[in-house]
Amino acid sequence: MDKQYPEINKTFSRFIVSSMVILTVLVLTVAGTSVQRLLIENLKGEQNVRVQEAVLSLRQYVQVRSNQLLDQRSIPLLTQTVIQPESLLPSADDLLSELYLQQQLYQQKLLDFSGGVLYQRYSGGLADYSSRSWFTLLSDNPDQTASVIIKEAKGTHLELVVPLVYNGLTEGFLLTHIPWDRVISESNLLDSLQEIPLLLGEPENDGFVVNPDNISSASWLPLEQSLLNYPVYFQIDESKVNALISRHLVVLLVVMLIVAGVMTMFALHWGQRLFVLPIESLRQHIKLLEDGTLKKLKTPRNSSSEMAGLIRQFNRMAARVLDREEQLKLKNHQLIENQQQLLQSEKMASVGTMAAGVAHEINNPVAFVLSNTHTLKEYIEELSELITAIDQQNWQQVVELDQKYNAPELIQDSQDILSESEEGLVRVKDIVSGLKRFAHADSDTKEPVNVKDCIGFTIKLIWNEIKYVAELKQDLIDDVYVEANDGQLSQVFANLLINASHAIEQQGVIEIVMTKVDGFVQILISDTGKGMSAEKIQRIFEPFYTDKEVGVGTGLGLSISLGIVQGLAGDIQVDSEPGVGTRFVVRLPMIKVAQPH
């Protein structure tokens, strides 16, 4: 069998071996990923709790010292000193030199209302703190305090500030600097975190790191809590989890390889007998069916019951296929001819409907431009007469002609005439361009189409059908694109708008509204016409169905429009009520188009 059917036997063997390999890799991947995710989530939860406890400890550390600083500011001498520093600063010097925070001496400063330093325990640092972020806040809000981390060349420290208040106004500030390394050691952060790195601030902005020696390449995980208005991040040590996973995966890999080997041998032995031979026989007969020389397929021995049933069904199918092939060829040829005739008929009907309106829309600006041309010719003759008198240096005649014709006014009128004529010709150009786009509606080429522009040039083509019977209201969205044929999409809008105008028996309103919904653009076209009954709504998309008079419509417009929209993965919905009006909603999938800079 191996020599008789080498290709299919080799393919089957490759399939079995590949399936076992894929199954092994898939099991290992799923198992490893699931276990890793579970272990990491557990580790993340445990360390999240520890980080929260560390942040709470640091917050309590800051709060305790801020509260003690608030107690110190209640000493009257401090407030009096910032008001009268010249006379009271010597008296306050002894007091300030012995102020403690939690039995510790830190750098403390007394600032006046402008941020200038009146007293400092140790020399160094800024002489003016008005540029600090907390200065304006505490100046305007004397009931608040400030706690910020300051990073300087000499080192990082925690800056605690409370305002000194007199009669509800901030008259100065009491400031304390605590070195950052003392903050970490006194708040026992290192003992709480151990190997967990902690970051205050954004990772990309070089924040303040606790346990910097343990920082790894792992990503920073955000903590829901913040500290001193800084976001808090932490890292987890995944190396322990990965080591444990590796040991389990090695054991699992060995087991899977043994199981996969046994299953492969079994599958190859029985698969060749039950599937390879029947499949090869079936393949050969399919080739005969393709060539048109099919003979009845015999069921091979040792084939499975499923393959035997498949072969019997194939014999019945092949007989029917050969019989129907000729019938389908004839019917398909007839359908293609009929479809082409129907599409051409509907297109000619649409062109006929628009022909009179387009001619009228073009005739008006052309007549306007022609009239302007005659006027401009008269102006040129008058100006030529004036220029001739100037060339002949007949100044008396120049004055008379200038008074008669008013040359500046002629020139200004000429410029206005040229501008107005240009606008008229642009209108003609737009209409001709729209007709050209509509003429290509039978093309299968698709490209990004701006829906607003497509609706705009469609309205220009059929404006004569609308303007005498309805007021047109538009609420369109810029820069909305769909993948479509411009002419075919214009044909859809033209059919719906023409139907809306025909449905209005007297003066009414036609409204076009665009909206975006879940990746689709919806174009609502509604009218205040006579409306339709539920029975008519169920049939309006049937080919050749129409409720118009004979000769007014072919009954193919809505059917073709629905086919165009469905070919773009869209849909058309209709809602109508007799005596109230009709609403059509065209729904098309939007695409993103790069905008030019």
PDB file of N, CA and C in Angstrom, residues 436-497:
ATOM      1  N   LYS A 436     -20.603  62.110 -14.677  1.00  0.00           N
ATOM      2  CA  LYS A 436     -19.541  61.177 -15.044  1.00  0.00           C
ATOM      3  C   LYS A 436     -19.409  60.082 -14.006  1.00  0.00           C
ATOM      4  N   ARG A 437     -19.462  60.468 -12.701  1.00  0.00           N
ATOM      5  CA  ARG A 437     -19.363  59.473 -11.635  1.00  0.00           C
ATOM      6  C   ARG A 437     -20.572  58.535 -11.656  1.00  0.00           C
ATOM      7  N   PHE A 438     -21.763  59.100 -11.929  1.00  0.00           N
ATOM      8  CA  PHE A 438     -22.963  58.272 -11.959  1.00  0.00           C
ATOM      9  C   PHE A 438     -22.915  57.305 -13.139  1.00  0.00           C
ATOM     10  N   ALA A 439     -22.283  57.719 -14.236  1.00  0.00           N
ATOM     11  CA  ALA A 439     -22.230  56.886 -15.437  1.00  0.00           C
ATOM     12  C   ALA A 439     -21.406  55.637 -15.222  1.00  0.00           C
ATOM     13  N   HIS A 440     -20.520  55.637 -14.208  1.00  0.00           N
ATOM     14  CA  HIS A 440     -19.688  54.468 -13.928  1.00  0.00           C
ATOM     15  C   HIS A 440     -20.299  53.560 -12.869  1.00  0.00           C
ATOM     16  N   ALA A 441     -21.607  53.634 -12.671  1.00  0.00           N
ATOM     17  CA  ALA A 441     -22.260  52.843 -11.623  1.00  0.00           C
ATOM     18  C   ALA A 441     -22.208  51.350 -11.903  1.00  0.00           C
ATOM     19  N   ASP A 442     -21.946  50.968 -13.173  1.00  0.00           N
ATOM     20  CA  ASP A 442     -21.898  49.546 -13.482  1.00  0.00           C
ATOM     21  C   ASP A 442     -20.511  48.951 -13.296  1.00  0.00           C
ATOM     22  N   SER A 443     -19.563  49.731 -12.826  1.00  0.00           N
ATOM     23  CA  SER A 443     -18.205  49.230 -12.580  1.00  0.00           C
ATOM     24  C   SER A 443     -18.152  48.495 -11.249  1.00  0.00           C
ATOM     25  N   ASP A 444     -17.278  47.491 -11.183  1.00  0.00           N
ATOM     26  CA  ASP A 444     -17.115  46.735  -9.935  1.00  0.00           C
ATOM     27  C   ASP A 444     -15.973  47.265  -9.084  1.00  0.00           C
ATOM     28  N   THR A 445     -15.300  48.318  -9.551  1.00  0.00           N
ATOM     29  CA  THR A 445     -14.167  48.865  -8.809  1.00  0.00           C
ATOM     30  C   THR A 445     -14.647  49.534  -7.522  1.00  0.00           C
ATOM     31  N   LYS A 446     -14.001  49.182  -6.403  1.00  0.00           N
ATOM     32  CA  LYS A 446     -14.341  49.775  -5.114  1.00  0.00           C
ATOM     33  C   LYS A 446     -13.162  50.573  -4.590  1.00  0.00           C
ATOM     34  N   GLU A 447     -13.456  51.660  -3.917  1.00  0.00           N
ATOM     35  CA  GLU A 447     -12.443  52.530  -3.342  1.00  0.00           C
ATOM     36  C   GLU A 447     -13.064  53.297  -2.178  1.00  0.00           C
ATOM     37  N   PRO A 448     -12.258  53.947  -1.341  1.00  0.00           N
ATOM     38  CA  PRO A 448     -12.832  54.744  -0.251  1.00  0.00           C
ATOM     39  C   PRO A 448     -13.693  55.878  -0.808  1.00  0.00           C
ATOM     40  N   VAL A 449     -14.942  55.942  -0.359  1.00  0.00           N
ATOM     41  CA  VAL A 449     -15.894  56.961  -0.828  1.00  0.00           C
ATOM     42  C   VAL A 449     -16.317  57.815   0.365  1.00  0.00           C
ATOM     43  N   ASN A 450     -16.189  59.129   0.219  1.00  0.00           N
ATOM     44  CA  ASN A 450     -16.662  60.072   1.233  1.00  0.00           C
ATOM     45  C   ASN A 450     -18.184  60.145   1.121  1.00  0.00           C
ATOM     46  N   VAL A 451     -18.890  59.676   2.137  1.00  0.00           N
ATOM     47  CA  VAL A 451     -20.355  59.575   2.072  1.00  0.00           C
ATOM     48  C   VAL A 451     -20.992  60.948   1.915  1.00  0.00           C
ATOM     49  N   LYS A 452     -20.482  61.943   2.620  1.00  0.00           N
ATOM     50  CA  LYS A 452     -21.057  63.285   2.520  1.00  0.00           C
ATOM     51  C   LYS A 452     -20.913  63.831   1.107  1.00  0.00           C
ATOM     52  N   ASP A 453     -19.732  63.664   0.489  1.00  0.00           N
ATOM     53  CA  ASP A 453     -19.525  64.150  -0.874  1.00  0.00           C
ATOM     54  C   ASP A 453     -20.422  63.409  -1.850  1.00  0.00           C
ATOM     55  N   CYS A 454     -20.576  62.088  -1.648  1.00  0.00           N
ATOM     56  CA  CYS A 454     -21.418  61.295  -2.546  1.00  0.00           C
ATOM     57  C   CYS A 454     -22.869  61.771  -2.488  1.00  0.00           C
ATOM     58  N   ILE A 455     -23.370  62.030  -1.288  1.00  0.00           N
ATOM     59  CA  ILE A 455     -24.735  62.556  -1.142  1.00  0.00           C
ATOM     60  C   ILE A 455     -24.829  63.935  -1.789  1.00  0.00           C
ATOM     61  N   GLY A 456     -23.766  64.740  -1.631  1.00  0.00           N
ATOM     62  CA  GLY A 456     -23.788  66.099  -2.178  1.00  0.00           C
ATOM     63  C   GLY A 456     -23.919  66.117  -3.683  1.00  0.00           C
ATOM     64  N   PHE A 457     -23.094  65.328  -4.409  1.00  0.00           N
ATOM     65  CA  PHE A 457     -23.195  65.412  -5.864  1.00  0.00           C
ATOM     66  C   PHE A 457     -24.443  64.689  -6.369  1.00  0.00           C
ATOM     67  N   THR A 458     -24.978  63.724  -5.607  1.00  0.00           N
ATOM     68  CA  THR A 458     -26.242  63.100  -5.988  1.00  0.00           C
ATOM     69  C   THR A 458     -27.383  64.114  -5.930  1.00  0.00           C
ATOM     70  N   ILE A 459     -27.374  64.943  -4.880  1.00  0.00           N
ATOM     71  CA  ILE A 459     -28.417  65.978  -4.746  1.00  0.00           C
ATOM     72  C   ILE A 459     -28.350  66.946  -5.912  1.00  0.00           C
ATOM     73  N   LYS A 460     -27.123  67.302  -6.341  1.00  0.00           N
ATOM     74  CA  LYS A 460     -26.995  68.218  -7.478  1.00  0.00           C
ATOM     75  C   LYS A 460     -27.599  67.615  -8.738  1.00  0.00           C
ATOM     76  N   LEU A 461     -27.448  66.292  -8.930  1.00  0.00           N
ATOM     77  CA  LEU A 461     -27.972  65.652 -10.130  1.00  0.00           C
ATOM     78  C   LEU A 461     -29.503  65.632 -10.151  1.00  0.00           C
ATOM     79  N   ILE A 462     -30.118  65.429  -8.993  1.00  0.00           N
ATOM     80  CA  ILE A 462     -31.589  65.271  -8.962  1.00  0.00           C
ATOM     81  C   ILE A 462     -32.277  66.459  -8.318  1.00  0.00           C
ATOM     82  N   TRP A 463     -31.554  67.574  -8.171  1.00  0.00           N
ATOM     83  CA  TRP A 463     -32.126  68.733  -7.466  1.00  0.00           C
ATOM     84  C   TRP A 463     -33.425  69.200  -8.100  1.00  0.00           C
ATOM     85  N   ASN A 464     -33.523  69.092  -9.428  1.00  0.00           N
ATOM     86  CA  ASN A 464     -34.733  69.550 -10.103  1.00  0.00           C
ATOM     87  C   ASN A 464     -35.936  68.702  -9.726  1.00  0.00           C
ATOM     88  N   GLU A 465     -35.694  67.436  -9.282  1.00  0.00           N
ATOM     89  CA  GLU A 465     -36.790  66.566  -8.837  1.00  0.00           C
ATOM     90  C   GLU A 465     -37.278  66.940  -7.436  1.00  0.00           C
ATOM     91  N   ILE A 466     -36.442  67.638  -6.673  1.00  0.00           N
ATOM     92  CA  ILE A 466     -36.756  67.899  -5.266  1.00  0.00           C
ATOM     93  C   ILE A 466     -37.256  69.311  -5.029  1.00  0.00           C
ATOM     94  N   LYS A 467     -36.580  70.295  -5.642  1.00  0.00           N
ATOM     95  CA  LYS A 467     -36.761  71.680  -5.204  1.00  0.00           C
ATOM     96  C   LYS A 467     -38.170  72.231  -5.395  1.00  0.00           C
ATOM     97  N   TYR A 468     -38.963  71.652  -6.309  1.00  0.00           N
ATOM     98  CA  TYR A 468     -40.316  72.168  -6.534  1.00  0.00           C
ATOM     99  C   TYR A 468     -41.350  71.523  -5.623  1.00  0.00           C
ATOM    100  N   VAL A 469     -41.003  70.431  -4.949  1.00  0.00           N
ATOM    101  CA  VAL A 469     -42.009  69.719  -4.151  1.00  0.00           C
ATOM    102  C   VAL A 469     -41.671  69.651  -2.668  1.00  0.00           C
ATOM    103  N   ALA A 470     -40.400  69.913  -2.298  1.00  0.00           N
ATOM    104  CA  ALA A 470     -40.034  69.697  -0.893  1.00  0.00           C
ATOM    105  C   ALA A 470     -38.891  70.622  -0.489  1.00  0.00           C
ATOM    106  N   GLU A 471     -38.866  70.896   0.817  1.00  0.00           N
ATOM    107  CA  GLU A 471     -37.717  71.566   1.429  1.00  0.00           C
ATOM    108  C   GLU A 471     -36.733  70.482   1.866  1.00  0.00           C
ATOM    109  N   LEU A 472     -35.465  70.644   1.499  1.00  0.00           N
ATOM    110  CA  LEU A 472     -34.448  69.639   1.807  1.00  0.00           C
ATOM    111  C   LEU A 472     -33.654  70.077   3.032  1.00  0.00           C
ATOM    112  N   LYS A 473     -33.651  69.234   4.070  1.00  0.00           N
ATOM    113  CA  LYS A 473     -32.870  69.497   5.281  1.00  0.00           C
ATOM    114  C   LYS A 473     -31.752  68.453   5.365  1.00  0.00           C
ATOM    115  N   GLN A 474     -30.546  68.902   5.739  1.00  0.00           N
ATOM    116  CA  GLN A 474     -29.385  68.006   5.792  1.00  0.00           C
ATOM    117  C   GLN A 474     -28.645  68.158   7.112  1.00  0.00           C
ATOM    118  N   ASP A 475     -28.260  67.032   7.664  1.00  0.00           N
ATOM    119  CA  ASP A 475     -27.391  66.996   8.850  1.00  0.00           C
ATOM    120  C   ASP A 475     -26.346  65.906   8.586  1.00  0.00           C
ATOM    121  N   LEU A 476     -25.259  66.305   7.912  1.00  0.00           N
ATOM    122  CA  LEU A 476     -24.264  65.352   7.441  1.00  0.00           C
ATOM    123  C   LEU A 476     -22.973  65.474   8.246  1.00  0.00           C
ATOM    124  N   ILE A 477     -22.164  64.413   8.229  1.00  0.00           N
ATOM    125  CA  ILE A 477     -20.918  64.343   8.998  1.00  0.00           C
ATOM    126  C   ILE A 477     -19.750  64.324   8.027  1.00  0.00           C
ATOM    127  N   ASP A 478     -18.718  65.097   8.334  1.00  0.00           N
ATOM    128  CA  ASP A 478     -17.525  65.142   7.497  1.00  0.00           C
ATOM    129  C   ASP A 478     -16.651  63.904   7.722  1.00  0.00           C
ATOM    130  N   ASP A 479     -15.839  63.595   6.713  1.00  0.00           N
ATOM    131  CA  ASP A 479     -14.775  62.585   6.820  1.00  0.00           C
ATOM    132  C   ASP A 479     -15.287  61.219   7.281  1.00  0.00           C
ATOM    133  N   VAL A 480     -16.405  60.775   6.695  1.00  0.00           N
ATOM    134  CA  VAL A 480     -16.905  59.415   6.922  1.00  0.00           C
ATOM    135  C   VAL A 480     -16.777  58.658   5.600  1.00  0.00           C
ATOM    136  N   TYR A 481     -16.026  57.545   5.615  1.00  0.00           N
ATOM    137  CA  TYR A 481     -15.732  56.824   4.381  1.00  0.00           C
ATOM    138  C   TYR A 481     -16.252  55.392   4.449  1.00  0.00           C
ATOM    139  N   VAL A 482     -16.653  54.880   3.268  1.00  0.00           N
ATOM    140  CA  VAL A 482     -17.032  53.476   3.116  1.00  0.00           C
ATOM    141  C   VAL A 482     -16.317  52.937   1.883  1.00  0.00           C
ATOM    142  N   GLU A 483     -16.112  51.630   1.853  1.00  0.00           N
ATOM    143  CA  GLU A 483     -15.485  50.978   0.701  1.00  0.00           C
ATOM    144  C   GLU A 483     -16.582  50.629  -0.289  1.00  0.00           C
ATOM    145  N   ALA A 484     -16.638  51.355  -1.425  1.00  0.00           N
ATOM    146  CA  ALA A 484     -17.751  51.174  -2.351  1.00  0.00           C
ATOM    147  C   ALA A 484     -17.363  51.710  -3.715  1.00  0.00           C
ATOM    148  N   ASN A 485     -18.272  51.510  -4.683  1.00  0.00           N
ATOM    149  CA  ASN A 485     -18.175  52.163  -5.982  1.00  0.00           C
ATOM    150  C   ASN A 485     -18.958  53.463  -5.906  1.00  0.00           C
ATOM    151  N   ASP A 486     -18.301  54.556  -6.242  1.00  0.00           N
ATOM    152  CA  ASP A 486     -18.909  55.884  -6.083  1.00  0.00           C
ATOM    153  C   ASP A 486     -20.223  55.989  -6.854  1.00  0.00           C
ATOM    154  N   GLY A 487     -20.214  55.517  -8.100  1.00  0.00           N
ATOM    155  CA  GLY A 487     -21.418  55.632  -8.921  1.00  0.00           C
ATOM    156  C   GLY A 487     -22.554  54.772  -8.408  1.00  0.00           C
ATOM    157  N   GLN A 488     -22.238  53.535  -7.961  1.00  0.00           N
ATOM    158  CA  GLN A 488     -23.294  52.667  -7.437  1.00  0.00           C
ATOM    159  C   GLN A 488     -23.918  53.235  -6.169  1.00  0.00           C
ATOM    160  N   LEU A 489     -23.072  53.777  -5.278  1.00  0.00           N
ATOM    161  CA  LEU A 489     -23.605  54.365  -4.057  1.00  0.00           C
ATOM    162  C   LEU A 489     -24.462  55.581  -4.374  1.00  0.00           C
ATOM    163  N   SER A 490     -24.042  56.372  -5.365  1.00  0.00           N
ATOM    164  CA  SER A 490     -24.856  57.516  -5.787  1.00  0.00           C
ATOM    165  C   SER A 490     -26.200  57.053  -6.339  1.00  0.00           C
ATOM    166  N   GLN A 491     -26.215  55.910  -7.052  1.00  0.00           N
ATOM    167  CA  GLN A 491     -27.466  55.381  -7.579  1.00  0.00           C
ATOM    168  C   GLN A 491     -28.426  55.005  -6.447  1.00  0.00           C
ATOM    169  N   VAL A 492     -27.883  54.476  -5.339  1.00  0.00           N
ATOM    170  CA  VAL A 492     -28.728  54.140  -4.183  1.00  0.00           C
ATOM    171  C   VAL A 492     -29.385  55.397  -3.630  1.00  0.00           C
ATOM    172  N   PHE A 493     -28.574  56.448  -3.375  1.00  0.00           N
ATOM    173  CA  PHE A 493     -29.128  57.679  -2.812  1.00  0.00           C
ATOM    174  C   PHE A 493     -30.098  58.347  -3.784  1.00  0.00           C
ATOM    175  N   ALA A 494     -29.771  58.287  -5.088  1.00  0.00           N
ATOM    176  CA  ALA A 494     -30.653  58.897  -6.083  1.00  0.00           C
ATOM    177  C   ALA A 494     -32.022  58.208  -6.088  1.00  0.00           C
ATOM    178  N   ASN A 495     -32.027  56.866  -6.046  1.00  0.00           N
ATOM    179  CA  ASN A 495     -33.303  56.140  -6.041  1.00  0.00           C
ATOM    180  C   ASN A 495     -34.144  56.506  -4.818  1.00  0.00           C
ATOM    181  N   LEU A 496     -33.509  56.565  -3.638  1.00  0.00           N
ATOM    182  CA  LEU A 496     -34.270  56.867  -2.414  1.00  0.00           C
ATOM    183  C   LEU A 496     -34.784  58.292  -2.414  1.00  0.00           C
ATOM    184  N   LEU A 497     -33.964  59.245  -2.870  1.00  0.00           N
ATOM    185  CA  LEU A 497     -34.407  60.659  -2.871  1.00  0.00           C
ATOM    186  C   LEU A 497     -35.487  60.894  -3.926  1.00  0.00           C
TER     187      LEU A 497
END
